[in-house]
Coordinates of C-alpha atoms in Angstrom, one line a residue:
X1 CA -18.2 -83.2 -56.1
X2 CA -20.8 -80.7 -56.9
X3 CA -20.9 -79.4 -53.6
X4 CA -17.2 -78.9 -53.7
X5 CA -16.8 -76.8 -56.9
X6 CA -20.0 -74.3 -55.4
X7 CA -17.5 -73.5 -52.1
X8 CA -14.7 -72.8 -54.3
X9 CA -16.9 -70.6 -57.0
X10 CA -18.1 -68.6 -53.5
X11 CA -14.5 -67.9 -52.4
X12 CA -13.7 -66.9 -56.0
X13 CA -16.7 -64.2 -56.1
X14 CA -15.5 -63.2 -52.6
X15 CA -12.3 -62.0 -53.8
X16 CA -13.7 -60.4 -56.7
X17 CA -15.5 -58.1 -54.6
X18 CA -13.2 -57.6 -52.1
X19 CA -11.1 -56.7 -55.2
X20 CA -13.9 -54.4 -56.7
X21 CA -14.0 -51.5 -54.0
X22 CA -17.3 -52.5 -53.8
X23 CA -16.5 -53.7 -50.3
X24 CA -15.0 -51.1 -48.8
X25 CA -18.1 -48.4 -50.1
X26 CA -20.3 -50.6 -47.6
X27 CA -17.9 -50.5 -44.8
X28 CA -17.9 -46.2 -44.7
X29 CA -21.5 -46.5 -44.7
X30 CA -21.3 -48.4 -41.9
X31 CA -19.2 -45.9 -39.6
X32 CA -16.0 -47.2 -40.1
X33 CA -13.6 -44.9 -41.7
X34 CA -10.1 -45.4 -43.0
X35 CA -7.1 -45.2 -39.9
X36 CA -4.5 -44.3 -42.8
X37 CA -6.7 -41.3 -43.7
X38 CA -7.1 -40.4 -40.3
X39 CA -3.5 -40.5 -38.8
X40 CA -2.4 -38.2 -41.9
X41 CA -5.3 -35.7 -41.2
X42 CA -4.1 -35.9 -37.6
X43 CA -1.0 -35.0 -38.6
X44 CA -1.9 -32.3 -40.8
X45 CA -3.2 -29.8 -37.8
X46 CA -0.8 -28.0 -36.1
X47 CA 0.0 -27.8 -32.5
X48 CA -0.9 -24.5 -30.6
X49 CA 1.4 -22.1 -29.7
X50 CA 1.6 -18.5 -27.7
X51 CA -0.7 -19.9 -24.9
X52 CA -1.4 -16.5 -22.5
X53 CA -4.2 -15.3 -19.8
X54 CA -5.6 -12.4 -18.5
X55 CA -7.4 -12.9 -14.7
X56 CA -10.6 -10.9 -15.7
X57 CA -11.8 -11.3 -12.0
X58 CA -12.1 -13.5 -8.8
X59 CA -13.6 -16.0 -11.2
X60 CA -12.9 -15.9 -14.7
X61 CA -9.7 -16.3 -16.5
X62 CA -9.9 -15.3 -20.7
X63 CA -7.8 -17.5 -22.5
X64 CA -5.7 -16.8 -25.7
X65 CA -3.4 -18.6 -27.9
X66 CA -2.0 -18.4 -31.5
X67 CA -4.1 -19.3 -34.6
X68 CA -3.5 -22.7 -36.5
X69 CA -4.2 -23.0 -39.9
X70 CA -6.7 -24.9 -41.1
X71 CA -8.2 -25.7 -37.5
X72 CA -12.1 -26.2 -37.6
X73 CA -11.6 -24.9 -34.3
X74 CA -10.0 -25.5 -30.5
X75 CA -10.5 -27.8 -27.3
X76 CA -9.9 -26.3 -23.9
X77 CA -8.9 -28.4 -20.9
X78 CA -8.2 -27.9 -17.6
X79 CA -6.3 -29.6 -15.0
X80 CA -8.4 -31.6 -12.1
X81 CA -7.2 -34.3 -9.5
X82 CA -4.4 -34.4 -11.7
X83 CA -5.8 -34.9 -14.8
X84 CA -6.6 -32.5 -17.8
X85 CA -10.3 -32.3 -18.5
X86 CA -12.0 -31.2 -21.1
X87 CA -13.6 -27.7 -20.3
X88 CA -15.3 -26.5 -23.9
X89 CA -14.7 -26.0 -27.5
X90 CA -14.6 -22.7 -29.6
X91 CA -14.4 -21.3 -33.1
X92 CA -11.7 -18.9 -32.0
X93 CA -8.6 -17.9 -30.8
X94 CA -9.6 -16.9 -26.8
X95 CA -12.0 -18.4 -24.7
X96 CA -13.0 -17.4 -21.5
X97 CA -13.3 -20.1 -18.2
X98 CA -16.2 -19.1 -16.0
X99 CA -17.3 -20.2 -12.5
X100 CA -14.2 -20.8 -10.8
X101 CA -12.9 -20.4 -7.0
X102 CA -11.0 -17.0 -5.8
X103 CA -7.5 -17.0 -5.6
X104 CA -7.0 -20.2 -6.8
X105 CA -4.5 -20.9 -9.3
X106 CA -5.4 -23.3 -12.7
X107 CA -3.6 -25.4 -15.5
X108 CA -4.9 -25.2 -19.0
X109 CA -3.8 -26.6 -22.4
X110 CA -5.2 -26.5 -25.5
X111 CA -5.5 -28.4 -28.8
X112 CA -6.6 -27.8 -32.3
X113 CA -8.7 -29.8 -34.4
X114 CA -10.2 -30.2 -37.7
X115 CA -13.4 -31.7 -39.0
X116 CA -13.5 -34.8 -40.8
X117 CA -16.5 -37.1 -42.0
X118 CA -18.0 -35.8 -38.8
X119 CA -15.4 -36.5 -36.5
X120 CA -12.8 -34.3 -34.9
X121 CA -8.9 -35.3 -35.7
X122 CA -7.0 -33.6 -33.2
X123 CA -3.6 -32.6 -33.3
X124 CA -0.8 -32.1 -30.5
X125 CA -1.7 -30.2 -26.6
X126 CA -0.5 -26.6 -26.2
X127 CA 2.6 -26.2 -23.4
X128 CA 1.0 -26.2 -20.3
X129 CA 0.0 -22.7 -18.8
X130 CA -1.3 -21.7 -15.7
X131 CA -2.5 -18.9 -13.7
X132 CA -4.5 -17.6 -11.5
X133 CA -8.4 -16.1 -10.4
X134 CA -8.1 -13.0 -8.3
X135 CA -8.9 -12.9 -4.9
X136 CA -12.2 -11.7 -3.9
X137 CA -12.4 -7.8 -2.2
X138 CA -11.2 -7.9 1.4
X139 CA -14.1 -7.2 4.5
X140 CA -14.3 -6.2 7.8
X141 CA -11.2 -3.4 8.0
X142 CA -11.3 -1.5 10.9
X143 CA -9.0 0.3 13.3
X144 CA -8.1 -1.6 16.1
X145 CA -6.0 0.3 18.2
X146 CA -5.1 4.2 18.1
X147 CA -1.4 5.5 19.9
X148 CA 0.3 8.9 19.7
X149 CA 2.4 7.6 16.3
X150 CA 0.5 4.4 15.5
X151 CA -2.3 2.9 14.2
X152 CA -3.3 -1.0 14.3
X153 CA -5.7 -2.1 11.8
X154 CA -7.3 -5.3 11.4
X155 CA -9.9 -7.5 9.2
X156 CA -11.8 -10.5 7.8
X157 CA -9.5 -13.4 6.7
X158 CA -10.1 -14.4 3.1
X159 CA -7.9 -16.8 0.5
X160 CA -4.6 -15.3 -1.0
X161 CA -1.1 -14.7 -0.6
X162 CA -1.2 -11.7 1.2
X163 CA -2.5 -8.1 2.1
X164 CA -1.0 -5.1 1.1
X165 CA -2.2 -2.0 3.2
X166 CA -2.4 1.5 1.1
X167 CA -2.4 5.2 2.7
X168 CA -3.3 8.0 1.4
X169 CA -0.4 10.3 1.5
X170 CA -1.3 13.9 0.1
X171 CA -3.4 12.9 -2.3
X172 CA -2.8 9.9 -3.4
X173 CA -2.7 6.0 -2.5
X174 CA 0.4 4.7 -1.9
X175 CA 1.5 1.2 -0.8
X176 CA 3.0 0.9 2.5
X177 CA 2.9 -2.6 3.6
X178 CA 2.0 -6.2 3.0
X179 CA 1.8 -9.1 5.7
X180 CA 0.1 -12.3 5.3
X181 CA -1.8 -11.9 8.6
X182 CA -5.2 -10.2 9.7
X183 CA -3.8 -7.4 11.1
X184 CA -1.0 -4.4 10.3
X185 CA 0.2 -1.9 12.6
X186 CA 1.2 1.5 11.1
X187 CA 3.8 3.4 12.8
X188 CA 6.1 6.6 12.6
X189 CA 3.7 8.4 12.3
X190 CA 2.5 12.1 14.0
X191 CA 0.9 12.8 16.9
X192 CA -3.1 14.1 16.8
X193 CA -3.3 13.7 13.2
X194 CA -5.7 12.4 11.2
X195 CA -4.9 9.6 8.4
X196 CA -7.0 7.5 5.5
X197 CA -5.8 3.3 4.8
X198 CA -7.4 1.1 2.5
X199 CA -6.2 -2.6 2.0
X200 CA -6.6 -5.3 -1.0
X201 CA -5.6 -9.1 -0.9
X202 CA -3.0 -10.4 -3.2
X203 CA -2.8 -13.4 -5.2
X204 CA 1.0 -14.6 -6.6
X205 CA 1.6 -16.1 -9.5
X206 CA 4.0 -18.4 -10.8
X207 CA 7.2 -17.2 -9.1
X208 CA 9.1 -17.2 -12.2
X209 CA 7.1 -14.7 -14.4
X210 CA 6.5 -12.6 -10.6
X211 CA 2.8 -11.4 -11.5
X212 CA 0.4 -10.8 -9.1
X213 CA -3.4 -11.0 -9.2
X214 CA -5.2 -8.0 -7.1
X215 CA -8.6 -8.5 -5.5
X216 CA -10.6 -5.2 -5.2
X217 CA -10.0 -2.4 -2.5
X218 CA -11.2 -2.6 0.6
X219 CA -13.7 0.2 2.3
X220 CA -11.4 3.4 3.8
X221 CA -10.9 3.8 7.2
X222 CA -10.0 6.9 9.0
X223 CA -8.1 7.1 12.1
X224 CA -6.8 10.2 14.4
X225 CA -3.6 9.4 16.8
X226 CA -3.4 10.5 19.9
X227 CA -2.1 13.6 21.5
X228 CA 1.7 13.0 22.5
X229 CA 1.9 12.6 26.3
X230 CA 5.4 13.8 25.9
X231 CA 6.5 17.6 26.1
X232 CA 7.5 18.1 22.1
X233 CA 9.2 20.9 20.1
X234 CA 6.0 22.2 18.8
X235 CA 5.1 22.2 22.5
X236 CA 8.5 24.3 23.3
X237 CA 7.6 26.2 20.7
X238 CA 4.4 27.3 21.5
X239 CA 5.0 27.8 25.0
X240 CA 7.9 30.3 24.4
X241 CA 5.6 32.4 22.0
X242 CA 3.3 32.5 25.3
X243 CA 5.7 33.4 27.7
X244 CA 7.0 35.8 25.5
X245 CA 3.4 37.6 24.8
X246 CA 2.9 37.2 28.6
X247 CA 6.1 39.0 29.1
X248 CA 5.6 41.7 26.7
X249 CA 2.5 42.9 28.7
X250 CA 4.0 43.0 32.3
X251 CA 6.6 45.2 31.2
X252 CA 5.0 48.2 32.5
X253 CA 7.6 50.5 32.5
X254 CA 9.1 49.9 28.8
X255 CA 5.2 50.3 27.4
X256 CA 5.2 53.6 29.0
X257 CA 9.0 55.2 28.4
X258 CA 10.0 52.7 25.6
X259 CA 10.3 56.6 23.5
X260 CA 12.6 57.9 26.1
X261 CA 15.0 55.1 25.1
X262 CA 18.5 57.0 23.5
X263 CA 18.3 54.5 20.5
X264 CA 14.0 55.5 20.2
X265 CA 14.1 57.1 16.5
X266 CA 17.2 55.3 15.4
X267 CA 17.0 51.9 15.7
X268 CA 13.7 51.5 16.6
X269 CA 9.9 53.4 16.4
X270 CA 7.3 51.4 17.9
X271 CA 6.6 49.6 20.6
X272 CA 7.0 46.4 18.4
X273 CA 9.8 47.1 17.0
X274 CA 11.7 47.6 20.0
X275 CA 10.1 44.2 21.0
X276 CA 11.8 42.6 18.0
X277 CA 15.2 44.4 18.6
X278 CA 15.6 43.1 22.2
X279 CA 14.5 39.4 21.3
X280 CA 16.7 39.3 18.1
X281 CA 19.2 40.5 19.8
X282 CA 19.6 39.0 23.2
X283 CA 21.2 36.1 24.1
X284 CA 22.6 34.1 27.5
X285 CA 26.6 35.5 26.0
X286 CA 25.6 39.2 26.4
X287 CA 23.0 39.5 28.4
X288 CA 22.3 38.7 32.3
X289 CA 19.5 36.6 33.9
X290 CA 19.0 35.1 37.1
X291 CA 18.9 31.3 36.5
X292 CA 18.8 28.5 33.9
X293 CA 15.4 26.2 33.7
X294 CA 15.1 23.2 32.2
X295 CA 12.3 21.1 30.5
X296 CA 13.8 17.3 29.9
X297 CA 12.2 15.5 26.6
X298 CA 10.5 13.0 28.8
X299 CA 8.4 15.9 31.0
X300 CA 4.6 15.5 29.9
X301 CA 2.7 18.4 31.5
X302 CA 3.3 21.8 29.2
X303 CA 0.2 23.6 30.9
X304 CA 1.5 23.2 34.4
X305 CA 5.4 23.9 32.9
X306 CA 4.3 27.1 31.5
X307 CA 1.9 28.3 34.7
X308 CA 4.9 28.0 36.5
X309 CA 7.3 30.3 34.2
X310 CA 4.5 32.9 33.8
X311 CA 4.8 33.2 37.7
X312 CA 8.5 33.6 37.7
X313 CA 7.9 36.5 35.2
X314 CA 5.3 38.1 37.8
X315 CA 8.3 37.9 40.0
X316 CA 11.2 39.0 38.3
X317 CA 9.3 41.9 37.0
X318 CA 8.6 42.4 40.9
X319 CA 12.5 42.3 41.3
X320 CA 13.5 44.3 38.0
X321 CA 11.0 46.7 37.7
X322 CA 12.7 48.5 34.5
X323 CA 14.1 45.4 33.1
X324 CA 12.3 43.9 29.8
X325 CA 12.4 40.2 30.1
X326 CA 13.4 38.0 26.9
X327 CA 12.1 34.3 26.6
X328 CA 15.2 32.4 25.2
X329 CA 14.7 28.7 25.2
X330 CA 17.6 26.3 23.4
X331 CA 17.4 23.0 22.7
X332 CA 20.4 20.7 24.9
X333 CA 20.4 17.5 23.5
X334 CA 23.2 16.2 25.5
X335 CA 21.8 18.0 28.7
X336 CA 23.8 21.2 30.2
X337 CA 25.3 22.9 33.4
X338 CA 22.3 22.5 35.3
X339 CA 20.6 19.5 33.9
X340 CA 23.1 16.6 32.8
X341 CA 20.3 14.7 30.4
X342 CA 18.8 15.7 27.2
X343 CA 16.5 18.6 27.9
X344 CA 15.3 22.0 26.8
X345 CA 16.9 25.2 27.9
X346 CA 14.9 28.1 29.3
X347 CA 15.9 32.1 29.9
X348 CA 14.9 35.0 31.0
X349 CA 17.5 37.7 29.8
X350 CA 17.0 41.1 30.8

């Protein structure tokens, strides 16, 4: 009976304490704290907001996002075999991720926390945001191949998206291309000139906000087409300002009487300027000549072209000892009397 009434006195004190507060004092001291007051801390910190980047190079992206109040501070994480990992904490609003691949795009979120008894009460993830690192500077450019109005140009594959290929047009860089290949081939351009192209790879980003991340430029290369094969205008050109000099200093007999001319003193008073009268004013309507030569826009030898008309001068003046011959050249795009296919038209009036 004794026995009995000492179990039910020890349930009695139990209570008591239990009852006291006295019981739950030991429990915190033990580590175990309160789930009420840890839900309703939880709740208390606010989600993060206004999540952006910024690619500061081909391996670091800086993180930034809005401030929460009363945040002891903010958990990064990072997405990995499908999961979202924690990457660090920080005090602040931006943080930067170190160390990762080129041209590889990432996933981040981020949640705010506060302190409590020690332990970190977190409240909801950030909306997910990703970008990406940019790709590392491209290698090995170098001209391939060299043609009269093209230039191939080639180099070391690397990760991205694609190339784009830069020349530098009076001055200043300007974008002319992009392929997702190791190679580009410039064209339309001029013969036996000299031209500068520089390349970088780019990295895409989310198709829906259309940014692009830029490794850095490549070294320039230089490259000099080649001298057209082809008979051009500059060619035509050139070769009638020959002809023409070539012409002026066979006619013997104008050097020597050009003052005994009736229009000497009126129209014209040097040698020159009778030059320039007869040339400005001859043409194939008022004035005679013997035949009609032509060049066609697929001919490729100007030297041995112009040899040629430099002895038919010799010869005319042979013929036409008085005469002062006039090097008229016109351009036939649709061909002419003589010649039924595009081709260049050549003179000598007298």
């Amino acid at each position: 009976m004794k026995n009995g009434m000492r179990k039910t006195a020890a349930v009695v004190m139990a209570a008591m304490l239990m009852g006291t507060g006295a019981f739950v004092s030991a429990v915190e001291d033990m580590g175990i704290f309160s789930q009420t007051a840890i839900v309703a801390e939880a709740a208390s910190v606010g989600k993060v907001t206004g999540l952006k980047s910024k690619t500061l190079s081909n391996s670091e992206i800086k993180l930034k996002w809005s401030k929460v109040k009363g945040a002891s501070g903010y958990t990064v994480y990072m997405r990995k075999n499908g999961k979202y990992n924690k990457v660090g904490d920080t005090k602040s609003t931006n943080y930067t991720v170190k160390n990762l691949p080129n041209a590889t795009r990432e996933n981040f979120k981020v949640r705010a926390y506060k302190t409590v008894k020690g332990k970190k009460v977190y409240g909801a993830y950030s909306a997910n945001w990703n970008t990406a690192t940019n790709p590392q500077a491209c290698k090995g450019l170098k001209v391939s191949s060299v043609g009269t109005d093209s230039v191939k140009l080639s180099w070391t594959k690397i990760g991205c998206t694609n190339y784009r290929i830069y020349q530098n047009i009076k001055g200043e860089w300007k974008e002319i291309g992009k392929t997702t290949g190791t190679s580009y081939t410039v064209k339309k351009l001029a013969p036996a000139t000299k031209y500068q192209f520089k390349i970088r790879a780019c990295k895409r980003d989310d198709k829906k906000t259309n940014n692009n991340h830029y490794g850095k430029y490549s070294g320039v290369v230089t490259a000099t087409t080649k001298k057209s094969d082809k008979i051009t205008q500059a060619d035509i050109d050139a070769m009638q300002k020959e002809l023409q000099e070539y012409s002026n200093s066979k006619a013997e007999y104008v050097n020597t009487h050009y003052t005994e001319f009736w229009t000497y003193g009126e129209e014209y008073t040097t040698l020159e300027e009778f030059y320039e009268l007869c040339i400005s004013e001859s043409t194939p309507q008022n004035s005679s000549y013997n035949d009609v030569y032509t060049i066609s826009f697929d001919e490729t030898d100007i030297v041995t072209t112009t040899s040629n008309f430099k002895n038919t001068i010799d010869f005319l003046y042979g013929e036409f000892t008085k005469s002062y011959l006039v090097v008229y050249v016109e351009t036939c795009p649709n061909g002419n009397d003589v010649y039924n296919k595009p081709c260049w038209s050549v003179y000598f009036l007298r």
